[in-house]
Amino acid sequence: MKKKTGKRTRIRWTVLLLLSICLTLGACSAKKADTETSPQDTAKYAMEALKQLDLETWNRYTDNYVSTEKNWLGIPVSREYRVFNELLQPGLWKGKRYQSNYRFAQGLVKHLTWKIEAVRENGESAEIDMVISNRDMKDVTGNYLIYVMEEMLDGGGTGIKAMLKNLADLDYDKERMLSFLEEADGVISVRVTVTAVKKNGQWRLHLSESFINAFFGNFMADQFSPEVEKRLEELEGEYERKIEQWGDEFGDNVEKWAERMFE
């Protein structure tokens, strides 16, 4: 995809960045045996947990967990995970926001399938070759971007109010995004080699970018189909003219406004 610069790019890539930050999925729980497993069984259990949105088991068999931030009393106030970050936070109340995110998560993994083709074990590490298939979701984000920008253009004035509302909704309600997710068609199959490491007798899969991209069906793609790209370019051109009328304030401050929404 041709790289764009200036104000026009700031609209698109700010939204994409927020989507990446706000990728919040739901979880349920199921028990697995605590006995030592092989790399192949670890991959099997992890993928089954992903399909079921069983994050307790998922975290057990992957390196999803990154770190914990505690307050001055030593009480955990936030945790960082590679995926499923938002709904794995301490003290989470499972209300409307949780349910919305859970339905969105169901849509992401509804058509997920996989096949373990080969396992190469070497001491405390292993490589697992898998073919992972899912609904092709590369245009979901692009179609949502089109929706956001059309709302901005139809809203009168600069459209900033409509844009901020839609971006804020990403963190609290994914119902609109879910409608685009459900409309996605086609299947994408990706061959990926997943690394597993054995620590304290337990194998864990490493969640690399290529692995995450495979099981999420290319959801966070930054390059869309030609049709979606063409429509985005048309909308970006229209909005660029609005920005020129508005002045440089949007280009200089959009990042700050985005940060304030999620404080």
mmCIF file of C-alpha atoms in Angstrom:
data_model
loop_
_atom_site.group_PDB
_atom_site.id
_atom_site.type_symbol
_atom_site.label_atom_id
_atom_site.label_comp_id
_atom_site.label_asym_id
_atom_site.label_seq_id
_atom_site.Cartn_x
_atom_site.Cartn_y
_atom_site.Cartn_z
ATOM 1 C CA MET A 1 0.000 0.000 0.000
ATOM 2 C CA LYS A 2 1.305 3.440 -0.886
ATOM 3 C CA LYS A 3 2.503 5.273 2.203
ATOM 4 C CA LYS A 4 0.735 8.540 2.950
ATOM 5 C CA THR A 5 2.016 11.422 5.041
ATOM 6 C CA GLY A 6 0.632 14.530 6.728
ATOM 7 C CA LYS A 7 -2.773 15.259 8.183
ATOM 8 C CA ARG A 8 -4.546 12.674 6.081
ATOM 9 C CA THR A 9 -2.576 9.811 7.606
ATOM 10 C CA ARG A 10 -3.091 11.015 11.138
ATOM 11 C CA ILE A 11 -6.818 10.277 10.948
ATOM 12 C CA ARG A 12 -6.419 6.725 9.705
ATOM 13 C CA TRP A 13 -3.439 5.652 11.780
ATOM 14 C CA THR A 14 -4.699 7.237 14.990
ATOM 15 C CA VAL A 15 -7.822 5.090 14.662
ATOM 16 C CA LEU A 16 -5.733 2.000 13.873
ATOM 17 C CA LEU A 17 -3.516 2.651 16.886
ATOM 18 C CA LEU A 18 -6.538 2.987 19.140
ATOM 19 C CA LEU A 19 -8.002 -0.221 17.741
ATOM 20 C CA SER A 20 -4.775 -2.006 18.582
ATOM 21 C CA ILE A 21 -4.713 -0.588 22.108
ATOM 22 C CA CYS A 22 -8.404 -1.265 22.674
ATOM 23 C CA LEU A 23 -8.530 -4.842 21.422
ATOM 24 C CA THR A 24 -10.441 -6.135 24.419
ATOM 25 C CA LEU A 25 -11.824 -9.642 24.419
ATOM 26 C CA GLY A 26 -13.867 -11.760 26.818
ATOM 27 C CA ALA A 27 -13.171 -14.945 28.709
ATOM 28 C CA CYS A 28 -14.746 -17.946 30.304
ATOM 29 C CA SER A 29 -13.046 -20.642 32.353
ATOM 30 C CA ALA A 30 -12.427 -24.365 32.097
ATOM 31 C CA LYS A 31 -10.054 -26.620 33.967
ATOM 32 C CA LYS A 32 -7.164 -28.550 32.503
ATOM 33 C CA ALA A 33 -4.954 -31.083 34.186
ATOM 34 C CA ASP A 34 -1.823 -29.673 35.801
ATOM 35 C CA THR A 35 0.274 -32.647 34.716
ATOM 36 C CA GLU A 36 3.289 -32.073 32.483
ATOM 37 C CA THR A 37 2.406 -31.921 28.814
ATOM 38 C CA SER A 38 4.288 -32.343 25.550
ATOM 39 C CA PRO A 39 4.745 -29.427 23.118
ATOM 40 C CA GLN A 40 2.055 -30.929 20.878
ATOM 41 C CA ASP A 41 -0.423 -31.279 23.750
ATOM 42 C CA THR A 42 0.404 -27.748 24.879
ATOM 43 C CA ALA A 43 -0.447 -26.416 21.425
ATOM 44 C CA LYS A 44 -3.646 -28.482 21.381
ATOM 45 C CA TYR A 45 -4.799 -27.260 24.802
ATOM 46 C CA ALA A 46 -3.903 -23.638 24.037
ATOM 47 C CA MET A 47 -5.794 -23.572 20.749
ATOM 48 C CA GLU A 48 -8.824 -25.279 22.285
ATOM 49 C CA ALA A 49 -8.775 -22.687 25.070
ATOM 50 C CA LEU A 50 -8.592 -19.892 22.496
ATOM 51 C CA LYS A 51 -11.566 -21.312 20.617
ATOM 52 C CA GLN A 52 -13.556 -21.546 23.878
ATOM 53 C CA LEU A 53 -12.311 -18.184 25.202
ATOM 54 C CA ASP A 54 -11.021 -20.016 28.261
ATOM 55 C CA LEU A 55 -8.382 -17.484 29.291
ATOM 56 C CA GLU A 56 -7.319 -19.298 32.439
ATOM 57 C CA THR A 57 -6.098 -22.239 30.377
ATOM 58 C CA TRP A 58 -4.882 -19.957 27.581
ATOM 59 C CA ASN A 59 -2.611 -18.093 29.999
ATOM 60 C CA ARG A 60 -1.362 -21.366 31.456
ATOM 61 C CA TYR A 61 -0.125 -22.661 28.108
ATOM 62 C CA THR A 62 1.112 -19.398 26.550
ATOM 63 C CA ASP A 63 3.330 -16.457 27.519
ATOM 64 C CA ASN A 64 0.352 -14.114 27.316
ATOM 65 C CA TYR A 65 1.074 -12.556 30.716
ATOM 66 C CA VAL A 66 3.708 -9.790 30.631
ATOM 67 C CA SER A 67 3.753 -7.855 33.908
ATOM 68 C CA THR A 68 1.778 -6.498 36.889
ATOM 69 C CA GLU A 69 1.651 -2.944 38.184
ATOM 70 C CA LYS A 70 0.980 -2.552 41.920
ATOM 71 C CA ASN A 71 0.124 0.459 44.037
ATOM 72 C CA TRP A 72 2.140 1.596 47.069
ATOM 73 C CA LEU A 73 0.330 -1.000 49.218
ATOM 74 C CA GLY A 74 1.436 -3.799 46.913
ATOM 75 C CA ILE A 75 -2.077 -4.376 45.565
ATOM 76 C CA PRO A 76 -2.260 -5.135 41.817
ATOM 77 C CA VAL A 77 -3.932 -2.252 39.971
ATOM 78 C CA SER A 78 -3.284 -3.334 36.375
ATOM 79 C CA ARG A 79 -1.775 -6.185 34.407
ATOM 80 C CA GLU A 80 -0.346 -6.319 30.915
ATOM 81 C CA TYR A 81 -1.069 -9.176 28.518
ATOM 82 C CA ARG A 82 -0.177 -9.645 24.882
ATOM 83 C CA VAL A 83 -3.812 -10.304 23.936
ATOM 84 C CA PHE A 84 -7.116 -10.224 25.843
ATOM 85 C CA ASN A 85 -5.636 -7.440 27.950
ATOM 86 C CA GLU A 86 -8.671 -5.417 28.975
ATOM 87 C CA LEU A 87 -10.775 -8.189 30.479
ATOM 88 C CA LEU A 88 -7.907 -9.769 32.375
ATOM 89 C CA GLN A 89 -7.526 -6.778 34.658
ATOM 90 C CA PRO A 90 -7.795 -7.133 38.472
ATOM 91 C CA GLY A 91 -11.174 -6.513 40.030
ATOM 92 C CA LEU A 92 -13.021 -6.410 36.734
ATOM 93 C CA TRP A 93 -16.767 -6.023 37.019
ATOM 94 C CA LYS A 94 -18.507 -8.118 34.358
ATOM 95 C CA GLY A 95 -21.157 -5.660 33.310
ATOM 96 C CA LYS A 96 -22.375 -4.290 29.985
ATOM 97 C CA ARG A 97 -18.885 -3.432 28.809
ATOM 98 C CA TYR A 98 -17.651 -6.952 29.527
ATOM 99 C CA GLN A 99 -20.605 -8.591 27.780
ATOM 100 C CA SER A 100 -20.113 -6.444 24.684
ATOM 101 C CA ASN A 101 -16.441 -7.340 24.518
ATOM 102 C CA TYR A 102 -17.235 -10.999 25.086
ATOM 103 C CA ARG A 103 -19.632 -11.073 22.134
ATOM 104 C CA PHE A 104 -16.967 -9.408 20.030
ATOM 105 C CA ALA A 105 -14.463 -12.067 21.118
ATOM 106 C CA GLN A 106 -16.896 -14.810 20.158
ATOM 107 C CA GLY A 107 -17.086 -13.340 16.668
ATOM 108 C CA LEU A 108 -13.309 -13.301 16.344
ATOM 109 C CA VAL A 109 -12.859 -17.000 17.148
ATOM 110 C CA LYS A 110 -16.170 -18.407 15.884
ATOM 111 C CA HIS A 111 -14.657 -19.795 12.666
ATOM 112 C CA LEU A 112 -11.169 -20.552 14.029
ATOM 113 C CA THR A 113 -9.692 -23.941 13.076
ATOM 114 C CA TRP A 114 -6.158 -25.320 13.148
ATOM 115 C CA LYS A 115 -4.036 -28.322 12.319
ATOM 116 C CA ILE A 116 -0.751 -29.298 13.968
ATOM 117 C CA GLU A 117 1.491 -30.572 11.166
ATOM 118 C CA ALA A 118 4.875 -31.168 12.814
ATOM 119 C CA VAL A 119 6.713 -30.758 16.116
ATOM 120 C CA ARG A 120 10.499 -30.429 16.487
ATOM 121 C CA GLU A 121 11.652 -30.681 20.079
ATOM 122 C CA ASN A 122 15.181 -29.703 21.113
ATOM 123 C CA GLY A 123 15.800 -29.803 24.840
ATOM 124 C CA GLU A 124 13.913 -26.969 26.539
ATOM 125 C CA SER A 125 12.573 -25.488 23.298
ATOM 126 C CA ALA A 126 10.401 -26.706 20.467
ATOM 127 C CA GLU A 127 9.003 -25.561 17.122
ATOM 128 C CA ILE A 128 5.430 -26.412 16.201
ATOM 129 C CA ASP A 129 4.240 -26.096 12.601
ATOM 130 C CA MET A 130 0.548 -25.312 12.343
ATOM 131 C CA VAL A 131 -1.948 -24.312 9.678
ATOM 132 C CA ILE A 132 -4.398 -21.857 11.220
ATOM 133 C CA SER A 133 -7.598 -20.874 9.443
ATOM 134 C CA ASN A 134 -10.162 -18.224 10.266
ATOM 135 C CA ARG A 135 -12.626 -15.956 8.553
ATOM 136 C CA ASP A 136 -10.657 -13.337 6.585
ATOM 137 C CA MET A 137 -11.116 -10.204 8.692
ATOM 138 C CA LYS A 138 -8.569 -7.884 7.084
ATOM 139 C CA ASP A 139 -11.294 -5.480 5.889
ATOM 140 C CA VAL A 140 -13.203 -5.281 9.183
ATOM 141 C CA THR A 141 -11.083 -2.422 10.486
ATOM 142 C CA GLY A 142 -11.120 -0.717 7.093
ATOM 143 C CA ASN A 143 -14.911 -0.873 6.873
ATOM 144 C CA TYR A 144 -15.174 0.505 10.380
ATOM 145 C CA LEU A 145 -12.831 3.339 9.396
ATOM 146 C CA ILE A 146 -15.144 4.097 6.458
ATOM 147 C CA TYR A 147 -18.089 4.190 8.852
ATOM 148 C CA VAL A 148 -16.250 6.541 11.246
ATOM 149 C CA MET A 149 -15.167 8.897 8.474
ATOM 150 C CA GLU A 150 -18.606 8.979 6.844
ATOM 151 C CA GLU A 151 -20.077 9.875 10.251
ATOM 152 C CA MET A 152 -17.533 12.653 10.544
ATOM 153 C CA LEU A 153 -18.353 14.039 7.107
ATOM 154 C CA ASP A 154 -22.124 13.785 7.620
ATOM 155 C CA GLY A 155 -22.013 15.390 11.046
ATOM 156 C CA GLY A 156 -21.550 18.953 9.915
ATOM 157 C CA GLY A 157 -18.742 21.286 10.881
ATOM 158 C CA THR A 158 -15.445 19.490 11.263
ATOM 159 C CA GLY A 159 -16.950 16.194 12.415
ATOM 160 C CA ILE A 160 -14.644 16.061 15.427
ATOM 161 C CA LYS A 161 -17.505 15.370 17.855
ATOM 162 C CA ALA A 162 -18.660 12.324 15.869
ATOM 163 C CA MET A 163 -15.106 11.045 15.514
ATOM 164 C CA LEU A 164 -14.316 11.333 19.224
ATOM 165 C CA LYS A 165 -17.559 9.587 20.162
ATOM 166 C CA ASN A 166 -16.877 6.669 17.825
ATOM 167 C CA LEU A 167 -13.286 6.284 18.995
ATOM 168 C CA ALA A 168 -14.385 6.397 22.630
ATOM 169 C CA ASP A 169 -16.961 3.689 21.901
ATOM 170 C CA LEU A 170 -14.169 1.300 20.879
ATOM 171 C CA ASP A 171 -13.184 0.963 24.524
ATOM 172 C CA TYR A 172 -16.701 0.602 25.901
ATOM 173 C CA ASP A 173 -18.968 -0.908 23.290
ATOM 174 C CA LYS A 174 -17.964 -2.960 20.261
ATOM 175 C CA GLU A 175 -21.466 -3.594 18.977
ATOM 176 C CA ARG A 176 -20.880 -1.443 15.901
ATOM 177 C CA MET A 177 -17.581 -3.097 15.136
ATOM 178 C CA LEU A 178 -19.226 -6.498 15.649
ATOM 179 C CA SER A 179 -21.658 -5.815 12.808
ATOM 180 C CA PHE A 180 -18.717 -5.413 10.406
ATOM 181 C CA LEU A 181 -17.080 -8.504 11.872
ATOM 182 C CA GLU A 182 -20.179 -10.587 11.181
ATOM 183 C CA GLU A 183 -20.267 -9.393 7.569
ATOM 184 C CA ALA A 184 -16.706 -10.566 6.866
ATOM 185 C CA ASP A 185 -16.493 -13.433 4.401
ATOM 186 C CA GLY A 186 -13.836 -15.616 2.878
ATOM 187 C CA VAL A 187 -11.318 -17.773 4.698
ATOM 188 C CA ILE A 188 -7.630 -17.139 5.286
ATOM 189 C CA SER A 189 -5.282 -20.035 6.067
ATOM 190 C CA VAL A 190 -1.802 -19.304 7.363
ATOM 191 C CA ARG A 191 1.127 -21.636 7.913
ATOM 192 C CA VAL A 192 2.964 -20.529 11.017
ATOM 193 C CA THR A 193 5.794 -21.945 13.115
ATOM 194 C CA VAL A 194 5.115 -21.395 16.802
ATOM 195 C CA THR A 195 7.928 -21.498 19.335
ATOM 196 C CA ALA A 196 7.419 -23.253 22.660
ATOM 197 C CA VAL A 197 9.717 -22.979 25.678
ATOM 198 C CA LYS A 198 9.816 -25.268 28.700
ATOM 199 C CA LYS A 199 10.139 -23.555 32.075
ATOM 200 C CA ASN A 200 9.695 -25.187 35.480
ATOM 201 C CA GLY A 201 8.448 -28.324 33.770
ATOM 202 C CA GLN A 202 5.713 -26.506 31.832
ATOM 203 C CA TRP A 203 5.693 -25.862 28.078
ATOM 204 C CA ARG A 204 4.369 -22.486 26.952
ATOM 205 C CA LEU A 205 3.707 -21.150 23.469
ATOM 206 C CA HIS A 206 5.233 -17.805 22.519
ATOM 207 C CA LEU A 207 2.644 -15.374 21.172
ATOM 208 C CA SER A 208 4.609 -13.888 18.294
ATOM 209 C CA GLU A 209 3.127 -11.251 16.004
ATOM 210 C CA SER A 210 2.780 -13.789 13.185
ATOM 211 C CA PHE A 211 1.000 -16.264 15.476
ATOM 212 C CA ILE A 212 -1.415 -13.618 16.767
ATOM 213 C CA ASN A 213 -2.094 -12.403 13.238
ATOM 214 C CA ALA A 214 -2.863 -15.964 12.149
ATOM 215 C CA PHE A 215 -5.418 -16.823 14.830
ATOM 216 C CA PHE A 216 -7.106 -13.413 14.595
ATOM 217 C CA GLY A 217 -7.663 -13.842 10.866
ATOM 218 C CA ASN A 218 -5.591 -10.785 9.898
ATOM 219 C CA PHE A 219 -7.973 -8.596 11.901
ATOM 220 C CA MET A 220 -5.436 -5.839 12.596
ATOM 221 C CA ALA A 221 -4.205 -5.610 9.014
ATOM 222 C CA ASP A 222 -3.038 -2.146 7.968
ATOM 223 C CA GLN A 223 -3.513 -2.956 4.287
ATOM 224 C CA PHE A 224 -7.031 -3.538 3.091
ATOM 225 C CA SER A 225 -8.640 -4.759 -0.125
ATOM 226 C CA PRO A 226 -8.386 -2.411 -3.161
ATOM 227 C CA GLU A 227 -12.077 -1.499 -2.859
ATOM 228 C CA VAL A 228 -11.768 -0.496 0.787
ATOM 229 C CA GLU A 229 -8.515 1.358 0.147
ATOM 230 C CA LYS A 230 -10.113 3.318 -2.695
ATOM 231 C CA ARG A 231 -13.087 4.382 -0.558
ATOM 232 C CA LEU A 232 -10.800 5.377 2.324
ATOM 233 C CA GLU A 233 -8.693 7.504 0.009
ATOM 234 C CA GLU A 234 -11.838 9.243 -1.272
ATOM 235 C CA LEU A 235 -13.002 9.975 2.266
ATOM 236 C CA GLU A 236 -9.552 11.079 3.357
ATOM 237 C CA GLY A 237 -9.482 13.511 0.440
ATOM 238 C CA GLU A 238 -12.861 14.932 1.418
ATOM 239 C CA TYR A 239 -11.845 15.273 5.021
ATOM 240 C CA GLU A 240 -8.510 16.831 4.123
ATOM 241 C CA ARG A 241 -10.449 19.735 2.682
ATOM 242 C CA LYS A 242 -12.311 20.036 5.979
ATOM 243 C CA ILE A 243 -9.061 20.021 7.892
ATOM 244 C CA GLU A 244 -7.756 22.861 5.754
ATOM 245 C CA GLN A 245 -10.831 24.870 6.701
ATOM 246 C CA TRP A 246 -10.420 23.919 10.321
ATOM 247 C CA GLY A 247 -6.715 24.696 10.521
ATOM 248 C CA ASP A 248 -3.780 22.833 11.951
ATOM 249 C CA GLU A 249 -5.317 22.356 15.403
ATOM 250 C CA PHE A 250 -6.599 18.849 14.635
ATOM 251 C CA GLY A 251 -3.294 17.609 13.271
ATOM 252 C CA ASP A 252 -1.378 18.981 16.238
ATOM 253 C CA ASN A 253 -3.709 17.792 18.998
ATOM 254 C CA VAL A 254 -5.494 14.593 17.873
ATOM 255 C CA GLU A 255 -3.048 12.395 19.775
ATOM 256 C CA LYS A 256 -3.635 14.368 22.995
ATOM 257 C CA TRP A 257 -7.409 14.159 22.601
ATOM 258 C CA ALA A 258 -7.181 10.414 22.042
ATOM 259 C CA GLU A 259 -5.126 9.975 25.199
ATOM 260 C CA ARG A 260 -7.624 11.931 27.291
ATOM 261 C CA MET A 261 -10.470 9.678 26.203
ATOM 262 C CA PHE A 262 -8.829 6.665 27.835
ATOM 263 C CA GLU A 263 -7.477 8.239 31.042
#
